[in-house]
Tab-separated table of C-alpha atoms and ligand atoms in Angstrom:
chain	number	residue	atom	x	y	z
A	1	UNK	CA	-0.761	22.948	-13.541
A	2	UNK	CA	0.452	19.363	-13.784
A	3	UNK	CA	-1.511	17.714	-10.977
A	4	UNK	CA	-0.278	15.225	-8.439
A	5	UNK	CA	-3.761	13.984	-7.755
A	6	UNK	CA	-5.170	13.852	-4.248
A	7	UNK	CA	-3.169	13.487	-1.056
A	8	UNK	CA	-4.734	13.153	2.401
A	9	UNK	CA	-2.761	12.743	5.637
A	10	UNK	CA	-4.037	12.256	9.166
A	11	UNK	CA	-7.409	13.760	8.392
A	12	UNK	CA	-9.953	13.929	11.196
A	13	UNK	CA	-13.455	15.332	11.471
A	14	UNK	CA	-15.495	15.829	14.627
A	15	UNK	CA	-19.129	16.862	14.391
A	16	UNK	CA	-20.413	18.829	17.394
A	17	UNK	CA	-18.903	19.361	20.829
A	18	UNK	CA	-18.886	17.717	24.261
A	19	UNK	CA	-21.036	14.675	25.063
A	20	UNK	CA	-22.805	14.630	21.718
A	21	UNK	CA	-19.669	14.972	19.599
A	22	UNK	CA	-19.185	12.392	16.836
A	23	UNK	CA	-15.651	11.622	15.647
A	24	UNK	CA	-16.536	10.721	12.063
A	25	UNK	CA	-12.970	10.615	10.671
A	26	UNK	CA	-10.026	9.619	12.888
A	27	UNK	CA	-6.857	9.175	10.891
A	28	UNK	CA	-7.531	9.079	7.201
A	29	UNK	CA	-4.623	8.622	4.807
A	30	UNK	CA	-5.243	8.373	1.121
A	31	UNK	CA	-3.516	9.004	-2.175
A	32	UNK	CA	-5.042	9.051	-5.627
A	33	UNK	CA	-2.715	9.546	-8.586
A	34	UNK	CA	-3.704	11.680	-11.586
A	35	UNK	CA	-5.536	9.404	-14.015
A	36	UNK	CA	-6.554	6.946	-11.292
A	37	UNK	CA	-10.047	5.862	-10.229
A	38	UNK	CA	-10.162	4.441	-6.691
A	39	UNK	CA	-13.049	2.904	-4.794
A	40	UNK	CA	-14.000	3.939	-1.249
A	41	UNK	CA	-16.014	1.301	0.564
A	42	UNK	CA	-17.330	0.974	4.081
A	43	UNK	CA	-20.437	0.366	6.172
A	44	UNK	CA	-23.149	2.957	6.649
A	45	UNK	CA	-21.974	5.692	9.018
A	46	UNK	CA	-18.265	4.886	8.534
A	47	UNK	CA	-17.433	8.383	7.279
A	48	UNK	CA	-17.427	8.063	3.467
A	49	UNK	CA	-19.585	11.083	2.706
A	50	UNK	CA	-17.840	13.055	5.441
A	51	UNK	CA	-14.494	12.372	3.763
A	52	UNK	CA	-15.758	13.507	0.346
A	53	UNK	CA	-17.311	16.635	1.880
A	54	UNK	CA	-14.024	17.556	3.599
A	55	UNK	CA	-12.079	17.012	0.397
A	56	UNK	CA	-14.648	18.981	-1.552
A	57	UNK	CA	-14.434	21.907	0.899
A	58	UNK	CA	-18.121	21.544	1.745
A	59	UNK	CA	-17.401	21.077	5.478
A	60	UNK	CA	-14.362	21.953	7.602
A	61	UNK	CA	-12.038	19.141	8.715
A	62	UNK	CA	-10.938	19.222	12.362
A	63	UNK	CA	-7.270	18.362	11.707
A	64	UNK	CA	-4.918	16.940	9.097
A	65	UNK	CA	-3.636	17.840	5.682
A	66	UNK	CA	-5.077	17.725	2.154
A	67	UNK	CA	-3.267	18.423	-1.103
A	68	UNK	CA	-4.937	18.761	-4.515
A	69	UNK	CA	-2.479	18.811	-7.378
A	70	UNK	CA	0.374	21.077	-6.355
A	71	UNK	CA	-1.707	23.021	-3.878
A	72	UNK	CA	-1.917	22.405	-0.133
A	73	UNK	CA	-5.580	23.221	0.417
A	74	UNK	CA	-5.796	22.315	4.111
A	75	UNK	CA	-3.143	21.994	6.812
A	76	UNK	CA	-4.738	22.366	10.227
A	77	UNK	CA	-6.900	25.052	8.564
A	78	UNK	CA	-7.857	26.102	5.038
A	79	UNK	CA	-4.923	27.353	2.980
A	80	UNK	CA	-7.086	28.555	0.108
A	81	UNK	CA	-8.738	31.969	0.280
A	82	UNK	CA	-11.607	31.362	-2.118
A	83	UNK	CA	-13.236	28.018	-1.333
A	84	UNK	CA	-16.055	28.663	-3.808
A	85	UNK	CA	-13.546	29.064	-6.624
A	86	UNK	CA	-11.785	25.892	-5.455
A	87	UNK	CA	-15.054	23.939	-5.601
A	88	UNK	CA	-16.030	25.423	-8.964
A	89	UNK	CA	-12.695	25.053	-10.772
A	90	UNK	CA	-11.040	21.993	-9.295
A	91	UNK	CA	-13.696	19.595	-8.102
A	92	UNK	CA	-16.457	17.729	-9.883
A	93	UNK	CA	-19.122	16.445	-7.502
A	94	UNK	CA	-21.572	13.655	-8.084
A	95	UNK	CA	-23.763	13.424	-4.993
A	96	UNK	CA	-26.219	10.764	-3.841
A	97	UNK	CA	-29.156	13.099	-4.560
A	98	UNK	CA	-28.979	14.790	-7.949
A	99	UNK	CA	-29.865	18.411	-6.915
A	100	UNK	CA	-30.699	19.531	-10.436
A	101	UNK	CA	-31.914	23.088	-10.952
A	102	UNK	CA	-35.686	22.696	-11.474
A	103	UNK	CA	-36.241	25.654	-13.831
A	104	UNK	CA	-33.435	24.804	-16.295
A	105	UNK	CA	-33.767	22.064	-18.898
A	106	UNK	CA	-31.416	19.073	-18.895
A	107	UNK	CA	-28.913	20.607	-21.341
A	108	UNK	CA	-28.648	23.856	-19.427
A	109	UNK	CA	-28.332	22.065	-16.093
A	110	UNK	CA	-25.172	20.536	-17.516
A	111	UNK	CA	-24.013	23.565	-19.548
A	112	UNK	CA	-24.428	26.064	-16.700
A	113	UNK	CA	-21.042	25.514	-15.049
A	114	UNK	CA	-18.934	26.021	-18.191
A	115	UNK	CA	-21.118	29.032	-19.076
A	116	UNK	CA	-20.413	30.517	-15.643
A	117	UNK	CA	-16.725	29.859	-16.248
A	118	UNK	CA	-16.946	32.016	-19.394
A	119	UNK	CA	-17.378	29.449	-22.163
A	120	UNK	CA	-19.615	30.650	-25.058
A	121	UNK	CA	-23.154	29.256	-24.642
A	122	UNK	CA	-23.125	27.239	-27.886
A	123	UNK	CA	-19.850	25.575	-27.019
A	124	UNK	CA	-21.022	24.790	-23.462
A	125	UNK	CA	-24.259	23.246	-24.805
A	126	UNK	CA	-22.316	21.187	-27.363
A	127	UNK	CA	-20.052	19.868	-24.648
A	128	UNK	CA	-23.080	19.121	-22.455
A	129	UNK	CA	-24.739	17.177	-25.287
A	130	UNK	CA	-21.597	15.101	-25.868
A	131	UNK	CA	-21.669	13.959	-22.250
A	132	UNK	CA	-25.435	13.420	-22.237
A	133	UNK	CA	-24.970	11.230	-25.323
A	134	UNK	CA	-22.182	9.240	-23.677
A	135	UNK	CA	-24.516	8.710	-20.705
A	136	UNK	CA	-27.409	7.678	-22.980
A	137	UNK	CA	-29.780	10.430	-21.888
A	138	UNK	CA	-29.494	12.754	-24.929
A	139	UNK	CA	-33.127	12.063	-25.893
A	140	UNK	CA	-34.138	13.949	-22.723
A	141	UNK	CA	-31.938	16.969	-23.472
A	142	UNK	CA	-34.882	19.400	-23.651
A	143	UNK	CA	-36.840	17.934	-20.720
A	144	UNK	CA	-37.120	19.563	-17.315
A	145	UNK	CA	-35.655	17.683	-14.309
A	146	UNK	CA	-39.109	16.945	-12.828
A	147	UNK	CA	-39.986	15.009	-16.007
A	148	UNK	CA	-37.089	12.559	-15.621
A	149	UNK	CA	-36.867	9.190	-13.910
A	150	UNK	CA	-34.515	8.854	-10.921
A	151	UNK	CA	-31.883	7.084	-13.019
A	152	UNK	CA	-32.108	9.745	-15.745
A	153	UNK	CA	-31.700	12.502	-13.165
A	154	UNK	CA	-28.641	10.734	-11.805
A	155	UNK	CA	-27.053	10.505	-15.270
A	156	UNK	CA	-27.669	14.226	-15.839
A	157	UNK	CA	-26.048	14.958	-12.462
A	158	UNK	CA	-23.037	12.867	-13.487
A	159	UNK	CA	-22.738	14.833	-16.745
A	160	UNK	CA	-22.848	18.061	-14.727
A	161	UNK	CA	-20.090	16.834	-12.393
A	162	UNK	CA	-17.803	16.035	-15.332
A	163	UNK	CA	-18.534	18.871	-17.743
A	164	UNK	CA	-15.835	21.282	-16.529
A	165	UNK	CA	-13.182	18.533	-16.753
A	166	UNK	CA	-12.062	19.170	-13.180
A	167	UNK	CA	-8.752	17.650	-11.997
A	168	UNK	CA	-10.608	15.919	-9.144
A	169	UNK	CA	-13.954	14.065	-9.260
A	170	UNK	CA	-15.729	12.995	-6.067
A	171	UNK	CA	-18.621	10.613	-6.635
A	172	UNK	CA	-20.886	9.415	-3.805
A	173	UNK	CA	-22.825	6.287	-4.885
A	174	UNK	CA	-22.990	7.448	-8.509
A	175	UNK	CA	-24.456	4.209	-9.850
A	176	UNK	CA	-26.942	3.367	-7.084
A	177	UNK	CA	-30.162	3.980	-9.078
A	178	UNK	CA	-28.816	2.556	-12.364
A	179	UNK	CA	-29.138	-0.842	-14.027
A	180	UNK	CA	-25.912	-2.786	-14.583
A	181	UNK	CA	-25.416	-1.737	-18.222
A	182	UNK	CA	-25.722	1.944	-17.366
A	183	UNK	CA	-23.685	1.566	-14.174
A	184	UNK	CA	-20.838	0.143	-16.263
A	185	UNK	CA	-21.206	2.984	-18.778
A	186	UNK	CA	-20.741	5.455	-15.916
A	187	UNK	CA	-17.629	3.657	-14.719
A	188	UNK	CA	-16.266	3.580	-18.257
A	189	UNK	CA	-16.797	7.336	-18.598
A	190	UNK	CA	-15.092	8.010	-15.257
A	191	UNK	CA	-12.108	5.901	-16.371
A	192	UNK	CA	-11.987	7.628	-19.783
A	193	UNK	CA	-12.098	11.051	-18.131
A	194	UNK	CA	-9.376	10.024	-15.715
A	195	UNK	CA	-7.103	8.935	-18.552
A	196	UNK	CA	-7.842	11.745	-21.003
A	197	UNK	CA	-7.630	14.613	-18.531
A	198	UNK	CA	-5.434	13.083	-15.797
A	199	UNK	CA	-8.324	13.364	-13.383
A	200	UNK	CA	-8.074	11.807	-9.913
A	201	UNK	CA	-11.380	10.106	-9.113
A	202	UNK	CA	-12.804	8.749	-5.839
A	203	UNK	CA	-15.962	6.652	-6.084
A	204	UNK	CA	-17.898	5.788	-2.928
A	205	UNK	CA	-19.939	2.689	-3.602
A	206	UNK	CA	-21.741	-0.371	-2.271
A	207	UNK	CA	-22.414	-1.497	-5.818
A	208	UNK	CA	-21.254	-5.112	-6.228
A	209	UNK	CA	-21.256	-4.712	-10.009
A	210	UNK	CA	-18.604	-2.024	-10.096
A	211	UNK	CA	-16.359	-2.963	-7.136
A	212	UNK	CA	-14.311	-5.438	-9.258
A	213	UNK	CA	-13.420	-2.648	-11.725
A	214	UNK	CA	-11.205	-0.803	-9.231
A	215	UNK	CA	-7.467	-1.443	-9.228
A	216	UNK	CA	-7.218	0.051	-5.766
A	217	UNK	CA	-9.796	0.221	-3.017
A	218	UNK	CA	-9.819	2.043	0.303
A	219	UNK	CA	-11.908	0.487	3.029
A	220	UNK	CA	-13.109	2.801	5.750
A	221	UNK	CA	-14.295	1.551	9.096
A	222	UNK	CA	-14.984	3.693	12.131
A	223	UNK	CA	-13.372	6.665	10.411
A	224	UNK	CA	-10.048	4.968	9.594
A	225	UNK	CA	-8.953	3.995	6.050
A	226	UNK	CA	-7.203	0.776	4.986
A	227	UNK	CA	-5.859	0.268	1.497
A	228	UNK	CA	-6.303	-2.867	-0.600
A	229	UNK	CA	-5.310	-3.874	-4.112
A	230	UNK	CA	-8.456	-4.543	-6.112
A	231	UNK	CA	-9.106	-6.813	-9.086
A	232	UNK	CA	-9.068	-4.038	-11.674
A	233	UNK	CA	-11.187	-6.234	-13.901
A	234	UNK	CA	-12.038	-4.869	-17.324
A	235	UNK	CA	-15.407	-3.229	-17.585
A	236	UNK	CA	-16.012	-3.310	-21.344
B	301	ATP	N1	-23.957	16.958	10.152
B	301	ATP	C1	-23.677	15.975	11.026
B	301	ATP	N2	-23.759	16.185	12.359
B	301	ATP	C2	-23.459	15.214	13.245
B	301	ATP	N3	-23.066	13.976	12.901
B	301	ATP	C3	-22.985	13.689	11.595
B	301	ATP	C4	-23.291	14.671	10.575
B	301	ATP	N4	-23.114	14.096	9.362
B	301	ATP	C5	-22.714	12.825	9.602
B	301	ATP	N5	-22.636	12.577	10.932
B	301	ATP	C6	-22.210	11.320	11.572
B	301	ATP	O1	-20.882	11.023	11.139
B	301	ATP	C7	-20.729	9.630	10.879
B	301	ATP	C8	-20.293	9.423	9.441
B	301	ATP	O2	-21.355	9.816	8.567
B	301	ATP	P1	-21.233	9.751	6.985
B	301	ATP	O3	-22.438	10.427	6.415
B	301	ATP	O4	-19.907	10.267	6.577
B	301	ATP	O5	-21.296	8.178	6.734
B	301	ATP	P2	-21.316	7.330	5.365
B	301	ATP	O6	-20.162	6.392	5.442
B	301	ATP	O7	-21.389	8.251	4.212
B	301	ATP	O8	-22.669	6.490	5.496
B	301	ATP	P3	-23.736	6.020	4.380
B	301	ATP	O9	-23.159	4.789	3.728
B	301	ATP	O10	-24.943	5.689	5.204
B	301	ATP	O11	-23.957	7.152	3.411
B	301	ATP	C9	-22.071	8.979	11.225
B	301	ATP	O12	-21.979	8.517	12.554
B	301	ATP	C10	-23.050	10.133	11.128
B	301	ATP	O13	-24.145	9.946	11.995
B	302	MG	MG1	-22.856	8.610	2.707
């Protein structure tokens, strides 16, 4: 399906009830075109992870509307029957903590999703190795997650988030544990993916090195988004 990217209107999220309730998102409006990589920036506690979790169908929004591609996924309530299938087929996640599967080696951590989607094992492993190579961690392909450094684990988690070529990628601080050369490599890969597969990408970041690479940036403060034109400086 030719995607129209990501569309969010009037999204709100309240955690809890009564006196202890937290209104984490108030009126979030956002649009990411297919092939676009946007930055999402804001202070700690401003609602960045909450927004990605709502969009990724990990938590339930309280109100508003979300469209992925041609599909209205949320409009006051979920409009999709199978949220697991939505997460598996449409959304690539790169979380702050890598959450690798401890008993699978690096290659199979990355190859697992395409295998589950029915791709032959050899082909899935080949695709995994291509991404691991692009992320400069191919020499650890046979290692177990516990044998990797934090930055290596993060790069494997990024490969896993991209391997199914989902139409939407949600990345929460993807470059935090990486040096500047590798952080730029990650941004380059996200931009390449966006262009090659018309992926819509949202990157939450505090990373001063990568902020100038975004053409468009959303600032979030107290649960409300504001849009800004970024520098879109070249990153290679
Ligand atoms: N499960 C939860 N229950 C209650 N409140 C929560 C929950 N998760 C987050 N919050 C609150 O919602 C607000 C937004 O949190 P969120 O994690 O989205 O912030 P963030 O912008 O990602 O911050 P950081 O930069 O520190 O990762 C914060 O006030 C936080 O305390
Ligand atoms: Mg967060």
